[in-house]
Each structure stands twice: as structure tokens, then as C-alpha cells.
Amino acid sequence: MINKEEALNLQIEELKKNYQNIIKLLGEDVNREGLQKTPERVAKAMLTLTRGYEEDPNEVLLSAKFKEDYHQMVIVKDIDFFSLCEHHMLPFYGKVHVAYIPNGYITGLSKIARVVDIFSHRLQVQERMTLQIKECIQQALNPLGVMVVVEAKHMCMQMRGVEKQNAITTTSDFSGGFKQASTREEFMNLITHK
Ligand SMILES: Nc1nc2c(ncn2[C@@H]2O[C@H](COP(=O)(O)OP(=O)(O)OP(=O)(O)O)[C@@H](O)[C@H]2O)c(=O)[nH]1
Ligand SMILES: [Zn+2]
């Protein structure tokens, strides 16, 4: 049986070989001084950008779940994120805003941002990431409602393809109390008024 560190080294080695090949196929000289360590750097960078597969967001929320008699909206807004679109493996990035209405339990505020980090560090589409964040909070805390809004720019739309530099995609998903238009409005007002 190989241990975790040996498995990681094998994974880096395998990725490194593949990136050497990719760099060659792109017409570059992998032995050029500036590129010699690039395959290994890219391998490690990609493992960082996809580290969310190794982490359990549910566990993160439960690790700081506190009994509390607060039943109003809790909002964590402007959570920066970077993700990779699963179609082009190019970054999409922006902000996530989360609100939930506790039902006996609250979670540590940083844990909401950690959940965003975990789901964004996977190959994603914005819609699925939005839904996964919502469902995870709903399952772990069983609140009276959750709402997630994601605003993002997609580099696959900026650097290539349609080449629109300023297009912003907004997605949202909600449950429970946020099915009421007035509750959604309260949240939207609080996140849009800086
Ligand atoms: N819905 C959604 N689409 C995304 C996301 N990220 C990238 N895309 C889109 O995925 C689509 C893939 O379409 P394809 O026609 O298969 O790929 P393509 O030929 O590279 O498309 P273009 O980008 O239009 O050049 C594109 O329209 C991208 O804009 C995302 O998070 N959500
Ligand atoms: Zn894309």
C-alpha cells in the first residue's frame, strides 16, 4: 500500500509527463531554460485549482455548527472566488453572496466562504456551483431557507471565442423562505447597496 504522500508524488509525476507532452505539441521546446520546470509547476498549480475534490464541504459546515436562537437572515456577501469552467478549463471568477435563515443552528461565518472555496476548486459550470453551495448549506444546517447569488466573468468568453470583455453572468438559487419574493428582495437589496 502506498501512503498519501507517495500517491501525490506519483500524481504530480504523471501530470508532469503529460504537460511536457502538451508543451511540445504546442510547438515549444520543453528543454528551454525557462520551461524546464514548467510541467511540474503546472501540475502543482492544477492540483491546487482542483483541490476541492479532496475536501468535504458538509464536514466543514458541521465542524462549526452552533445552537443559537437567532431566526433572522444571515448574509455573507462579496466572497471572492476563482473556478475553472469545465468546458475550456479556463478561469471564471467573481463574487458569491450567501444568505440563510437559521432554524436553531448557525455556522461559523468563515465556513460559508470555505464551502464556496471547495466547490469553486473543481471543474465547474456556474449554475451547478450555485446549486451545490445552496444544497450543501441546506443539508448541513437545515435552515428556514438559503439563497446563493453568483456574479462572474468567464475568461473563455473574454480571451477567446466570443471575446466579450465585460459580460457578467449572474446565477441564483434559493430554498424555503426565499421562495417568497419579499425575502429575496430583502437579500438583493442588502447585497446591491454597498
Ligand atoms: N451555462 C454555462 N455555460 C458555460 C459556462 N462556462 C462556459 N460556458 C459555455 O460553454 C459553452 C460551450 O459551448 P461549445 O459550443 O461546446 O464550445 P465552443 O465552441 O468553445 O463555444 P464558444 O465559447 O462559443 O466558442 C460556451 O457557450 C461557453 O460560453 C458556465 O459556467 N455555464
Ligand atoms: Zn468555458
JSON list of C-alpha atoms and ligand atoms in Angstrom, two decimals:
[
{"chain": "A", "resi": 1, "resn": "MET", "atom": "CA", "xyz": [0.00, 0.00, 0.00]},
{"chain": "A", "resi": 2, "resn": "ILE", "atom": "CA", "xyz": [1.36, 3.42, -0.90]},
{"chain": "A", "resi": 3, "resn": "ASN", "atom": "CA", "xyz": [0.79, 6.30, 1.50]},
{"chain": "A", "resi": 4, "resn": "LYS", "atom": "CA", "xyz": [-0.86, 9.64, 0.71]},
{"chain": "A", "resi": 5, "resn": "GLU", "atom": "CA", "xyz": [2.40, 11.47, 0.05]},
{"chain": "A", "resi": 6, "resn": "GLU", "atom": "CA", "xyz": [3.65, 8.77, -2.34]},
{"chain": "A", "resi": 7, "resn": "ALA", "atom": "CA", "xyz": [0.32, 8.82, -4.18]},
{"chain": "A", "resi": 8, "resn": "LEU", "atom": "CA", "xyz": [0.57, 12.61, -4.54]},
{"chain": "A", "resi": 9, "resn": "ASN", "atom": "CA", "xyz": [4.14, 12.38, -5.87]},
{"chain": "A", "resi": 10, "resn": "LEU", "atom": "CA", "xyz": [3.05, 9.78, -8.45]},
{"chain": "A", "resi": 11, "resn": "GLN", "atom": "CA", "xyz": [0.15, 12.02, -9.48]},
{"chain": "A", "resi": 12, "resn": "ILE", "atom": "CA", "xyz": [2.48, 15.02, -9.89]},
{"chain": "A", "resi": 13, "resn": "GLU", "atom": "CA", "xyz": [4.96, 12.89, -11.88]},
{"chain": "A", "resi": 14, "resn": "GLU", "atom": "CA", "xyz": [2.22, 11.65, -14.22]},
{"chain": "A", "resi": 15, "resn": "LEU", "atom": "CA", "xyz": [0.75, 15.14, -14.71]},
{"chain": "A", "resi": 16, "resn": "LYS", "atom": "CA", "xyz": [4.25, 16.50, -15.31]},
{"chain": "A", "resi": 17, "resn": "LYS", "atom": "CA", "xyz": [4.87, 13.99, -18.15]},
{"chain": "A", "resi": 18, "resn": "ASN", "atom": "CA", "xyz": [1.55, 14.90, -19.74]},
{"chain": "A", "resi": 19, "resn": "TYR", "atom": "CA", "xyz": [2.22, 18.65, -19.50]},
{"chain": "A", "resi": 20, "resn": "GLN", "atom": "CA", "xyz": [5.67, 18.11, -21.07]},
{"chain": "A", "resi": 21, "resn": "ASN", "atom": "CA", "xyz": [3.89, 16.48, -23.96]},
{"chain": "A", "resi": 22, "resn": "ILE", "atom": "CA", "xyz": [1.29, 19.26, -24.19]},
{"chain": "A", "resi": 23, "resn": "ILE", "atom": "CA", "xyz": [4.01, 21.93, -24.26]},
{"chain": "A", "resi": 24, "resn": "LYS", "atom": "CA", "xyz": [5.79, 20.01, -27.07]},
{"chain": "A", "resi": 25, "resn": "LEU", "atom": "CA", "xyz": [2.54, 19.65, -29.00]},
{"chain": "A", "resi": 26, "resn": "LEU", "atom": "CA", "xyz": [2.03, 23.42, -28.70]},
{"chain": "A", "resi": 27, "resn": "GLY", "atom": "CA", "xyz": [5.32, 23.86, -30.57]},
{"chain": "A", "resi": 28, "resn": "GLU", "atom": "CA", "xyz": [7.61, 24.81, -27.70]},
{"chain": "A", "resi": 29, "resn": "ASP", "atom": "CA", "xyz": [10.95, 23.42, -26.60]},
{"chain": "A", "resi": 30, "resn": "VAL", "atom": "CA", "xyz": [10.43, 21.82, -23.17]},
{"chain": "A", "resi": 31, "resn": "ASN", "atom": "CA", "xyz": [14.18, 21.86, -22.58]},
{"chain": "A", "resi": 32, "resn": "ARG", "atom": "CA", "xyz": [14.41, 25.63, -22.93]},
{"chain": "A", "resi": 33, "resn": "GLU", "atom": "CA", "xyz": [15.67, 27.04, -19.63]},
{"chain": "A", "resi": 34, "resn": "GLY", "atom": "CA", "xyz": [12.51, 28.96, -18.76]},
{"chain": "A", "resi": 35, "resn": "LEU", "atom": "CA", "xyz": [10.31, 25.94, -19.46]},
{"chain": "A", "resi": 36, "resn": "GLN", "atom": "CA", "xyz": [12.29, 23.19, -17.76]},
{"chain": "A", "resi": 37, "resn": "LYS", "atom": "CA", "xyz": [10.36, 23.30, -14.50]},
{"chain": "A", "resi": 38, "resn": "THR", "atom": "CA", "xyz": [7.07, 24.44, -16.08]},
{"chain": "A", "resi": 39, "resn": "PRO", "atom": "CA", "xyz": [5.43, 21.00, -16.41]},
{"chain": "A", "resi": 40, "resn": "GLU", "atom": "CA", "xyz": [5.92, 20.37, -12.69]},
{"chain": "A", "resi": 41, "resn": "ARG", "atom": "CA", "xyz": [4.73, 23.88, -11.78]},
{"chain": "A", "resi": 42, "resn": "VAL", "atom": "CA", "xyz": [1.60, 23.48, -13.91]},
{"chain": "A", "resi": 43, "resn": "ALA", "atom": "CA", "xyz": [0.94, 20.05, -12.39]},
{"chain": "A", "resi": 44, "resn": "LYS", "atom": "CA", "xyz": [1.08, 21.50, -8.88]},
{"chain": "A", "resi": 45, "resn": "ALA", "atom": "CA", "xyz": [-0.97, 24.57, -9.86]},
{"chain": "A", "resi": 46, "resn": "MET", "atom": "CA", "xyz": [-3.70, 22.41, -11.39]},
{"chain": "A", "resi": 47, "resn": "LEU", "atom": "CA", "xyz": [-3.81, 20.22, -8.31]},
{"chain": "A", "resi": 48, "resn": "THR", "atom": "CA", "xyz": [-4.30, 23.35, -6.22]},
{"chain": "A", "resi": 49, "resn": "LEU", "atom": "CA", "xyz": [-7.04, 24.66, -8.51]},
{"chain": "A", "resi": 50, "resn": "THR", "atom": "CA", "xyz": [-8.89, 21.33, -8.27]},
{"chain": "A", "resi": 51, "resn": "ARG", "atom": "CA", "xyz": [-8.20, 20.62, -4.60]},
{"chain": "A", "resi": 52, "resn": "GLY", "atom": "CA", "xyz": [-11.93, 20.85, -3.88]},
{"chain": "A", "resi": 53, "resn": "TYR", "atom": "CA", "xyz": [-12.35, 17.18, -4.86]},
{"chain": "A", "resi": 54, "resn": "GLU", "atom": "CA", "xyz": [-10.37, 16.19, -1.77]},
{"chain": "A", "resi": 55, "resn": "GLU", "atom": "CA", "xyz": [-12.44, 18.23, 0.68]},
{"chain": "A", "resi": 56, "resn": "ASP", "atom": "CA", "xyz": [-15.85, 17.61, 2.23]},
{"chain": "A", "resi": 57, "resn": "PRO", "atom": "CA", "xyz": [-17.92, 20.83, 2.41]},
{"chain": "A", "resi": 58, "resn": "ASN", "atom": "CA", "xyz": [-20.56, 19.22, 4.60]},
{"chain": "A", "resi": 59, "resn": "GLU", "atom": "CA", "xyz": [-17.95, 18.33, 7.20]},
{"chain": "A", "resi": 60, "resn": "VAL", "atom": "CA", "xyz": [-16.64, 21.91, 7.12]},
{"chain": "A", "resi": 61, "resn": "LEU", "atom": "CA", "xyz": [-20.07, 23.34, 7.99]},
{"chain": "A", "resi": 62, "resn": "LEU", "atom": "CA", "xyz": [-20.70, 20.74, 10.69]},
{"chain": "A", "resi": 63, "resn": "SER", "atom": "CA", "xyz": [-17.30, 21.41, 12.26]},
{"chain": "A", "resi": 64, "resn": "ALA", "atom": "CA", "xyz": [-18.60, 24.79, 13.45]},
{"chain": "A", "resi": 65, "resn": "LYS", "atom": "CA", "xyz": [-22.33, 24.27, 13.91]},
{"chain": "A", "resi": 66, "resn": "PHE", "atom": "CA", "xyz": [-23.66, 26.12, 16.96]},
{"chain": "A", "resi": 67, "resn": "LYS", "atom": "CA", "xyz": [-27.08, 26.03, 18.59]},
{"chain": "A", "resi": 68, "resn": "GLU", "atom": "CA", "xyz": [-28.42, 29.59, 18.56]},
{"chain": "A", "resi": 69, "resn": "ASP", "atom": "CA", "xyz": [-31.83, 31.22, 18.89]},
{"chain": "A", "resi": 70, "resn": "TYR", "atom": "CA", "xyz": [-31.40, 33.69, 16.01]},
{"chain": "A", "resi": 71, "resn": "HIS", "atom": "CA", "xyz": [-34.04, 33.48, 13.28]},
{"chain": "A", "resi": 72, "resn": "GLN", "atom": "CA", "xyz": [-33.22, 36.45, 11.05]},
{"chain": "A", "resi": 73, "resn": "MET", "atom": "CA", "xyz": [-31.30, 36.45, 7.80]},
{"chain": "A", "resi": 74, "resn": "VAL", "atom": "CA", "xyz": [-27.52, 35.95, 7.98]},
{"chain": "A", "resi": 75, "resn": "ILE", "atom": "CA", "xyz": [-25.73, 37.31, 4.92]},
{"chain": "A", "resi": 76, "resn": "VAL", "atom": "CA", "xyz": [-22.13, 36.77, 3.84]},
{"chain": "A", "resi": 77, "resn": "LYS", "atom": "CA", "xyz": [-21.62, 38.82, 0.72]},
{"chain": "A", "resi": 78, "resn": "ASP", "atom": "CA", "xyz": [-18.76, 39.55, -1.70]},
{"chain": "A", "resi": 79, "resn": "ILE", "atom": "CA", "xyz": [-16.99, 36.20, -1.23]},
{"chain": "A", "resi": 80, "resn": "ASP", "atom": "CA", "xyz": [-14.33, 36.23, -3.96]},
{"chain": "A", "resi": 81, "resn": "PHE", "atom": "CA", "xyz": [-13.86, 33.04, -5.90]},
{"chain": "A", "resi": 82, "resn": "PHE", "atom": "CA", "xyz": [-11.88, 31.62, -8.82]},
{"chain": "A", "resi": 83, "resn": "SER", "atom": "CA", "xyz": [-13.01, 28.49, -10.59]},
{"chain": "A", "resi": 84, "resn": "LEU", "atom": "CA", "xyz": [-12.30, 26.65, -13.84]},
{"chain": "A", "resi": 85, "resn": "CYS", "atom": "CA", "xyz": [-15.03, 26.19, -16.40]},
{"chain": "A", "resi": 86, "resn": "GLU", "atom": "CA", "xyz": [-15.37, 22.54, -17.27]},
{"chain": "A", "resi": 87, "resn": "HIS", "atom": "CA", "xyz": [-15.71, 23.26, -20.99]},
{"chain": "A", "resi": 88, "resn": "HIS", "atom": "CA", "xyz": [-12.41, 25.05, -21.60]},
{"chain": "A", "resi": 89, "resn": "MET", "atom": "CA", "xyz": [-10.62, 24.72, -18.26]},
{"chain": "A", "resi": 90, "resn": "LEU", "atom": "CA", "xyz": [-10.20, 28.49, -18.28]},
{"chain": "A", "resi": 91, "resn": "PRO", "atom": "CA", "xyz": [-10.94, 30.56, -15.17]},
{"chain": "A", "resi": 92, "resn": "PHE", "atom": "CA", "xyz": [-14.24, 32.09, -14.29]},
{"chain": "A", "resi": 93, "resn": "TYR", "atom": "CA", "xyz": [-14.17, 34.36, -11.31]},
{"chain": "A", "resi": 94, "resn": "GLY", "atom": "CA", "xyz": [-16.23, 36.85, -9.34]},
{"chain": "A", "resi": 95, "resn": "LYS", "atom": "CA", "xyz": [-18.25, 37.03, -6.18]},
{"chain": "A", "resi": 96, "resn": "VAL", "atom": "CA", "xyz": [-20.63, 34.79, -4.29]},
{"chain": "A", "resi": 97, "resn": "HIS", "atom": "CA", "xyz": [-23.29, 36.15, -1.94]},
{"chain": "A", "resi": 98, "resn": "VAL", "atom": "CA", "xyz": [-24.93, 33.79, 0.52]},
{"chain": "A", "resi": 99, "resn": "ALA", "atom": "CA", "xyz": [-27.89, 34.25, 2.85]},
{"chain": "A", "resi": 100, "resn": "TYR", "atom": "CA", "xyz": [-29.57, 31.80, 5.17]},
{"chain": "A", "resi": 101, "resn": "ILE", "atom": "CA", "xyz": [-32.25, 31.98, 7.84]},
{"chain": "A", "resi": 102, "resn": "PRO", "atom": "CA", "xyz": [-31.20, 29.83, 10.82]},
{"chain": "A", "resi": 103, "resn": "ASN", "atom": "CA", "xyz": [-33.51, 27.24, 12.29]},
{"chain": "A", "resi": 104, "resn": "GLY", "atom": "CA", "xyz": [-31.90, 26.65, 15.67]},
{"chain": "A", "resi": 105, "resn": "TYR", "atom": "CA", "xyz": [-28.36, 26.35, 14.33]},
{"chain": "A", "resi": 106, "resn": "ILE", "atom": "CA", "xyz": [-25.82, 28.77, 12.90]},
{"chain": "A", "resi": 107, "resn": "THR", "atom": "CA", "xyz": [-22.42, 28.01, 11.38]},
{"chain": "A", "resi": 108, "resn": "GLY", "atom": "CA", "xyz": [-19.08, 29.80, 11.64]},
{"chain": "A", "resi": 109, "resn": "LEU", "atom": "CA", "xyz": [-19.09, 32.63, 9.07]},
{"chain": "A", "resi": 110, "resn": "SER", "atom": "CA", "xyz": [-15.74, 31.61, 7.61]},
{"chain": "A", "resi": 111, "resn": "LYS", "atom": "CA", "xyz": [-17.19, 28.16, 6.94]},
{"chain": "A", "resi": 112, "resn": "ILE", "atom": "CA", "xyz": [-19.58, 29.64, 4.36]},
{"chain": "A", "resi": 113, "resn": "ALA", "atom": "CA", "xyz": [-16.57, 31.08, 2.49]},
{"chain": "A", "resi": 114, "resn": "ARG", "atom": "CA", "xyz": [-14.78, 27.72, 2.85]},
{"chain": "A", "resi": 115, "resn": "VAL", "atom": "CA", "xyz": [-17.73, 25.94, 1.24]},
{"chain": "A", "resi": 116, "resn": "VAL", "atom": "CA", "xyz": [-17.50, 28.40, -1.68]},
{"chain": "A", "resi": 117, "resn": "ASP", "atom": "CA", "xyz": [-13.76, 27.64, -1.93]},
{"chain": "A", "resi": 118, "resn": "ILE", "atom": "CA", "xyz": [-14.35, 23.89, -2.02]},
{"chain": "A", "resi": 119, "resn": "PHE", "atom": "CA", "xyz": [-16.99, 23.92, -4.76]},
{"chain": "A", "resi": 120, "resn": "SER", "atom": "CA", "xyz": [-15.10, 26.52, -6.82]},
{"chain": "A", "resi": 121, "resn": "HIS", "atom": "CA", "xyz": [-11.89, 24.47, -6.71]},
{"chain": "A", "resi": 122, "resn": "ARG", "atom": "CA", "xyz": [-13.41, 21.85, -9.01]},
{"chain": "A", "resi": 123, "resn": "LEU", "atom": "CA", "xyz": [-14.16, 21.83, -12.73]},
{"chain": "A", "resi": 124, "resn": "GLN", "atom": "CA", "xyz": [-17.46, 23.65, -12.78]},
{"chain": "A", "resi": 125, "resn": "VAL", "atom": "CA", "xyz": [-20.25, 25.42, -14.55]},
{"chain": "A", "resi": 126, "resn": "GLN", "atom": "CA", "xyz": [-21.54, 28.46, -12.72]},
{"chain": "A", "resi": 127, "resn": "GLU", "atom": "CA", "xyz": [-25.07, 27.12, -12.45]},
{"chain": "A", "resi": 128, "resn": "ARG", "atom": "CA", "xyz": [-24.01, 23.85, -10.79]},
{"chain": "A", "resi": 129, "resn": "MET", "atom": "CA", "xyz": [-21.65, 25.62, -8.40]},
{"chain": "A", "resi": 130, "resn": "THR", "atom": "CA", "xyz": [-24.53, 27.91, -7.34]},
{"chain": "A", "resi": 131, "resn": "LEU", "atom": "CA", "xyz": [-26.83, 24.96, -6.71]},
{"chain": "A", "resi": 132, "resn": "GLN", "atom": "CA", "xyz": [-24.19, 22.89, -4.88]},
{"chain": "A", "resi": 133, "resn": "ILE", "atom": "CA", "xyz": [-23.42, 25.71, -2.43]},
{"chain": "A", "resi": 134, "resn": "LYS", "atom": "CA", "xyz": [-27.13, 26.15, -1.72]},
{"chain": "A", "resi": 135, "resn": "GLU", "atom": "CA", "xyz": [-27.79, 22.41, -1.26]},
{"chain": "A", "resi": 136, "resn": "CYS", "atom": "CA", "xyz": [-24.79, 21.91, 0.98]},
{"chain": "A", "resi": 137, "resn": "ILE", "atom": "CA", "xyz": [-25.88, 24.66, 3.39]},
{"chain": "A", "resi": 138, "resn": "GLN", "atom": "CA", "xyz": [-29.47, 23.43, 3.28]},
{"chain": "A", "resi": 139, "resn": "GLN", "atom": "CA", "xyz": [-28.43, 19.87, 4.17]},
{"chain": "A", "resi": 140, "resn": "ALA", "atom": "CA", "xyz": [-25.88, 20.68, 6.85]},
{"chain": "A", "resi": 141, "resn": "LEU", "atom": "CA", "xyz": [-27.84, 23.34, 8.78]},
{"chain": "A", "resi": 142, "resn": "ASN", "atom": "CA", "xyz": [-31.45, 22.61, 7.83]},
{"chain": "A", "resi": 143, "resn": "PRO", "atom": "CA", "xyz": [-32.17, 26.37, 7.88]},
{"chain": "A", "resi": 144, "resn": "LEU", "atom": "CA", "xyz": [-35.55, 28.00, 7.13]},
{"chain": "A", "resi": 145, "resn": "GLY", "atom": "CA", "xyz": [-34.10, 28.99, 3.75]},
{"chain": "A", "resi": 146, "resn": "VAL", "atom": "CA", "xyz": [-30.88, 29.58, 1.79]},
{"chain": "A", "resi": 147, "resn": "MET", "atom": "CA", "xyz": [-30.16, 31.83, -1.16]},
{"chain": "A", "resi": 148, "resn": "VAL", "atom": "CA", "xyz": [-26.98, 31.96, -3.22]},
{"chain": "A", "resi": 149, "resn": "VAL", "atom": "CA", "xyz": [-26.18, 34.56, -5.89]},
{"chain": "A", "resi": 150, "resn": "VAL", "atom": "CA", "xyz": [-23.06, 34.25, -8.06]},
{"chain": "A", "resi": 151, "resn": "GLU", "atom": "CA", "xyz": [-21.75, 37.03, -10.31]},
{"chain": "A", "resi": 152, "resn": "ALA", "atom": "CA", "xyz": [-18.90, 36.02, -12.58]},
{"chain": "A", "resi": 153, "resn": "LYS", "atom": "CA", "xyz": [-16.79, 36.80, -15.62]},
{"chain": "A", "resi": 154, "resn": "HIS", "atom": "CA", "xyz": [-15.74, 33.86, -17.76]},
{"chain": "A", "resi": 155, "resn": "MET", "atom": "CA", "xyz": [-12.30, 34.04, -19.35]},
{"chain": "A", "resi": 156, "resn": "CYS", "atom": "CA", "xyz": [-13.43, 31.63, -22.06]},
{"chain": "A", "resi": 157, "resn": "MET", "atom": "CA", "xyz": [-15.77, 34.44, -23.16]},
{"chain": "A", "resi": 158, "resn": "GLN", "atom": "CA", "xyz": [-13.12, 37.15, -22.72]},
{"chain": "A", "resi": 159, "resn": "MET", "atom": "CA", "xyz": [-9.84, 35.74, -24.07]},
{"chain": "A", "resi": 160, "resn": "ARG", "atom": "CA", "xyz": [-11.23, 33.59, -26.86]},
{"chain": "A", "resi": 161, "resn": "GLY", "atom": "CA", "xyz": [-14.48, 32.63, -28.59]},
{"chain": "A", "resi": 162, "resn": "VAL", "atom": "CA", "xyz": [-16.97, 35.47, -28.47]},
{"chain": "A", "resi": 163, "resn": "GLU", "atom": "CA", "xyz": [-14.39, 37.85, -26.86]},
{"chain": "A", "resi": 164, "resn": "LYS", "atom": "CA", "xyz": [-16.77, 39.89, -24.72]},
{"chain": "A", "resi": 165, "resn": "GLN", "atom": "CA", "xyz": [-14.69, 41.56, -22.02]},
{"chain": "A", "resi": 166, "resn": "ASN", "atom": "CA", "xyz": [-17.46, 42.98, -19.87]},
{"chain": "A", "resi": 167, "resn": "ALA", "atom": "CA", "xyz": [-20.19, 40.36, -19.88]},
{"chain": "A", "resi": 168, "resn": "ILE", "atom": "CA", "xyz": [-21.16, 39.34, -16.37]},
{"chain": "A", "resi": 169, "resn": "THR", "atom": "CA", "xyz": [-23.18, 36.20, -15.71]},
{"chain": "A", "resi": 170, "resn": "THR", "atom": "CA", "xyz": [-25.47, 36.16, -12.68]},
{"chain": "A", "resi": 171, "resn": "THR", "atom": "CA", "xyz": [-26.95, 32.95, -11.33]},
{"chain": "A", "resi": 172, "resn": "SER", "atom": "CA", "xyz": [-29.04, 32.35, -8.25]},
{"chain": "A", "resi": 173, "resn": "ASP", "atom": "CA", "xyz": [-30.72, 29.53, -6.40]},
{"chain": "A", "resi": 174, "resn": "PHE", "atom": "CA", "xyz": [-32.83, 29.50, -3.26]},
{"chain": "A", "resi": 175, "resn": "SER", "atom": "CA", "xyz": [-34.95, 27.39, -0.96]},
{"chain": "A", "resi": 176, "resn": "GLY", "atom": "CA", "xyz": [-37.51, 27.71, 1.85]},
{"chain": "A", "resi": 177, "resn": "GLY", "atom": "CA", "xyz": [-38.31, 31.25, 2.93]},
{"chain": "A", "resi": 178, "resn": "PHE", "atom": "CA", "xyz": [-36.54, 32.69, -0.12]},
{"chain": "A", "resi": 179, "resn": "LYS", "atom": "CA", "xyz": [-39.34, 31.33, -2.31]},
{"chain": "A", "resi": 180, "resn": "GLN", "atom": "CA", "xyz": [-41.17, 34.47, -1.13]},
{"chain": "A", "resi": 181, "resn": "ALA", "atom": "CA", "xyz": [-40.40, 37.38, -3.43]},
{"chain": "A", "resi": 182, "resn": "SER", "atom": "CA", "xyz": [-40.22, 39.83, -0.49]},
{"chain": "A", "resi": 183, "resn": "THR", "atom": "CA", "xyz": [-37.49, 37.76, 1.25]},
{"chain": "A", "resi": 184, "resn": "ARG", "atom": "CA", "xyz": [-35.45, 37.55, -1.96]},
{"chain": "A", "resi": 185, "resn": "GLU", "atom": "CA", "xyz": [-35.90, 41.30, -2.38]},
{"chain": "A", "resi": 186, "resn": "GLU", "atom": "CA", "xyz": [-34.58, 41.97, 1.15]},
{"chain": "A", "resi": 187, "resn": "PHE", "atom": "CA", "xyz": [-31.46, 39.91, 0.35]},
{"chain": "A", "resi": 188, "resn": "MET", "atom": "CA", "xyz": [-30.96, 41.51, -3.06]},
{"chain": "A", "resi": 189, "resn": "ASN", "atom": "CA", "xyz": [-31.30, 45.00, -1.53]},
{"chain": "A", "resi": 190, "resn": "LEU", "atom": "CA", "xyz": [-28.72, 44.19, 1.13]},
{"chain": "A", "resi": 191, "resn": "ILE", "atom": "CA", "xyz": [-26.18, 42.85, -1.38]},
{"chain": "A", "resi": 192, "resn": "THR", "atom": "CA", "xyz": [-26.61, 45.55, -4.01]},
{"chain": "A", "resi": 193, "resn": "HIS", "atom": "CA", "xyz": [-26.43, 48.56, -1.62]},
{"chain": "A", "resi": 194, "resn": "LYS", "atom": "CA", "xyz": [-22.73, 48.80, -0.85]},
{"chain": "B", "resi": 1, "resn": "LIG", "atom": "N1", "xyz": [-24.07, 27.65, -18.90]},
{"chain": "B", "resi": 1, "resn": "LIG", "atom": "C1", "xyz": [-22.76, 27.80, -18.79]},
{"chain": "B", "resi": 1, "resn": "LIG", "atom": "N2", "xyz": [-22.01, 27.83, -19.90]},
{"chain": "B", "resi": 1, "resn": "LIG", "atom": "C2", "xyz": [-20.69, 28.00, -19.74]},
{"chain": "B", "resi": 1, "resn": "LIG", "atom": "C3", "xyz": [-20.05, 28.14, -18.51]},
{"chain": "B", "resi": 1, "resn": "LIG", "atom": "N3", "xyz": [-18.72, 28.30, -18.73]},
{"chain": "B", "resi": 1, "resn": "LIG", "atom": "C4", "xyz": [-18.56, 28.26, -20.06]},
{"chain": "B", "resi": 1, "resn": "LIG", "atom": "N4", "xyz": [-19.74, 28.09, -20.69]},
{"chain": "B", "resi": 1, "resn": "LIG", "atom": "C5", "xyz": [-20.13, 27.98, -22.10]},
{"chain": "B", "resi": 1, "resn": "LIG", "atom": "O1", "xyz": [-19.98, 26.65, -22.54]},
{"chain": "B", "resi": 1, "resn": "LIG", "atom": "C6", "xyz": [-20.27, 26.68, -23.93]},
{"chain": "B", "resi": 1, "resn": "LIG", "atom": "C7", "xyz": [-19.55, 25.54, -24.63]},
{"chain": "B", "resi": 1, "resn": "LIG", "atom": "O2", "xyz": [-20.05, 25.61, -25.94]},
{"chain": "B", "resi": 1, "resn": "LIG", "atom": "P1", "xyz": [-19.39, 24.89, -27.20]},
{"chain": "B", "resi": 1, "resn": "LIG", "atom": "O3", "xyz": [-20.09, 25.37, -28.44]},
{"chain": "B", "resi": 1, "resn": "LIG", "atom": "O4", "xyz": [-19.37, 23.41, -26.94]},
{"chain": "B", "resi": 1, "resn": "LIG", "atom": "O5", "xyz": [-17.89, 25.37, -27.13]},
{"chain": "B", "resi": 1, "resn": "LIG", "atom": "P2", "xyz": [-17.13, 26.46, -28.02]},
{"chain": "B", "resi": 1, "resn": "LIG", "atom": "O6", "xyz": [-17.20, 26.08, -29.46]},
{"chain": "B", "resi": 1, "resn": "LIG", "atom": "O7", "xyz": [-15.77, 26.63, -27.47]},
{"chain": "B", "resi": 1, "resn": "LIG", "atom": "O8", "xyz": [-18.05, 27.76, -27.79]},
{"chain": "B", "resi": 1, "resn": "LIG", "atom": "P3", "xyz": [-17.69, 29.31, -27.84]},
{"chain": "B", "resi": 1, "resn": "LIG", "atom": "O9", "xyz": [-17.24, 29.72, -26.48]},
{"chain": "B", "resi": 1, "resn": "LIG", "atom": "O10", "xyz": [-18.98, 29.97, -28.22]},
{"chain": "B", "resi": 1, "resn": "LIG", "atom": "O11", "xyz": [-16.61, 29.50, -28.87]},
{"chain": "B", "resi": 1, "resn": "LIG", "atom": "C8", "xyz": [-19.89, 28.09, -24.38]},
{"chain": "B", "resi": 1, "resn": "LIG", "atom": "O12", "xyz": [-21.09, 28.72, -24.80]},
{"chain": "B", "resi": 1, "resn": "LIG", "atom": "C9", "xyz": [-19.34, 28.76, -23.10]},
{"chain": "B", "resi": 1, "resn": "LIG", "atom": "O13", "xyz": [-19.63, 30.13, -23.05]},
{"chain": "B", "resi": 1, "resn": "LIG", "atom": "C10", "xyz": [-20.88, 28.08, -17.35]},
{"chain": "B", "resi": 1, "resn": "LIG", "atom": "O14", "xyz": [-20.43, 28.18, -16.21]},
{"chain": "B", "resi": 1, "resn": "LIG", "atom": "N5", "xyz": [-22.22, 27.91, -17.55]},
{"chain": "B", "resi": 2, "resn": "ZN", "atom": "ZN", "xyz": [-15.50, 27.93, -20.77]}
]
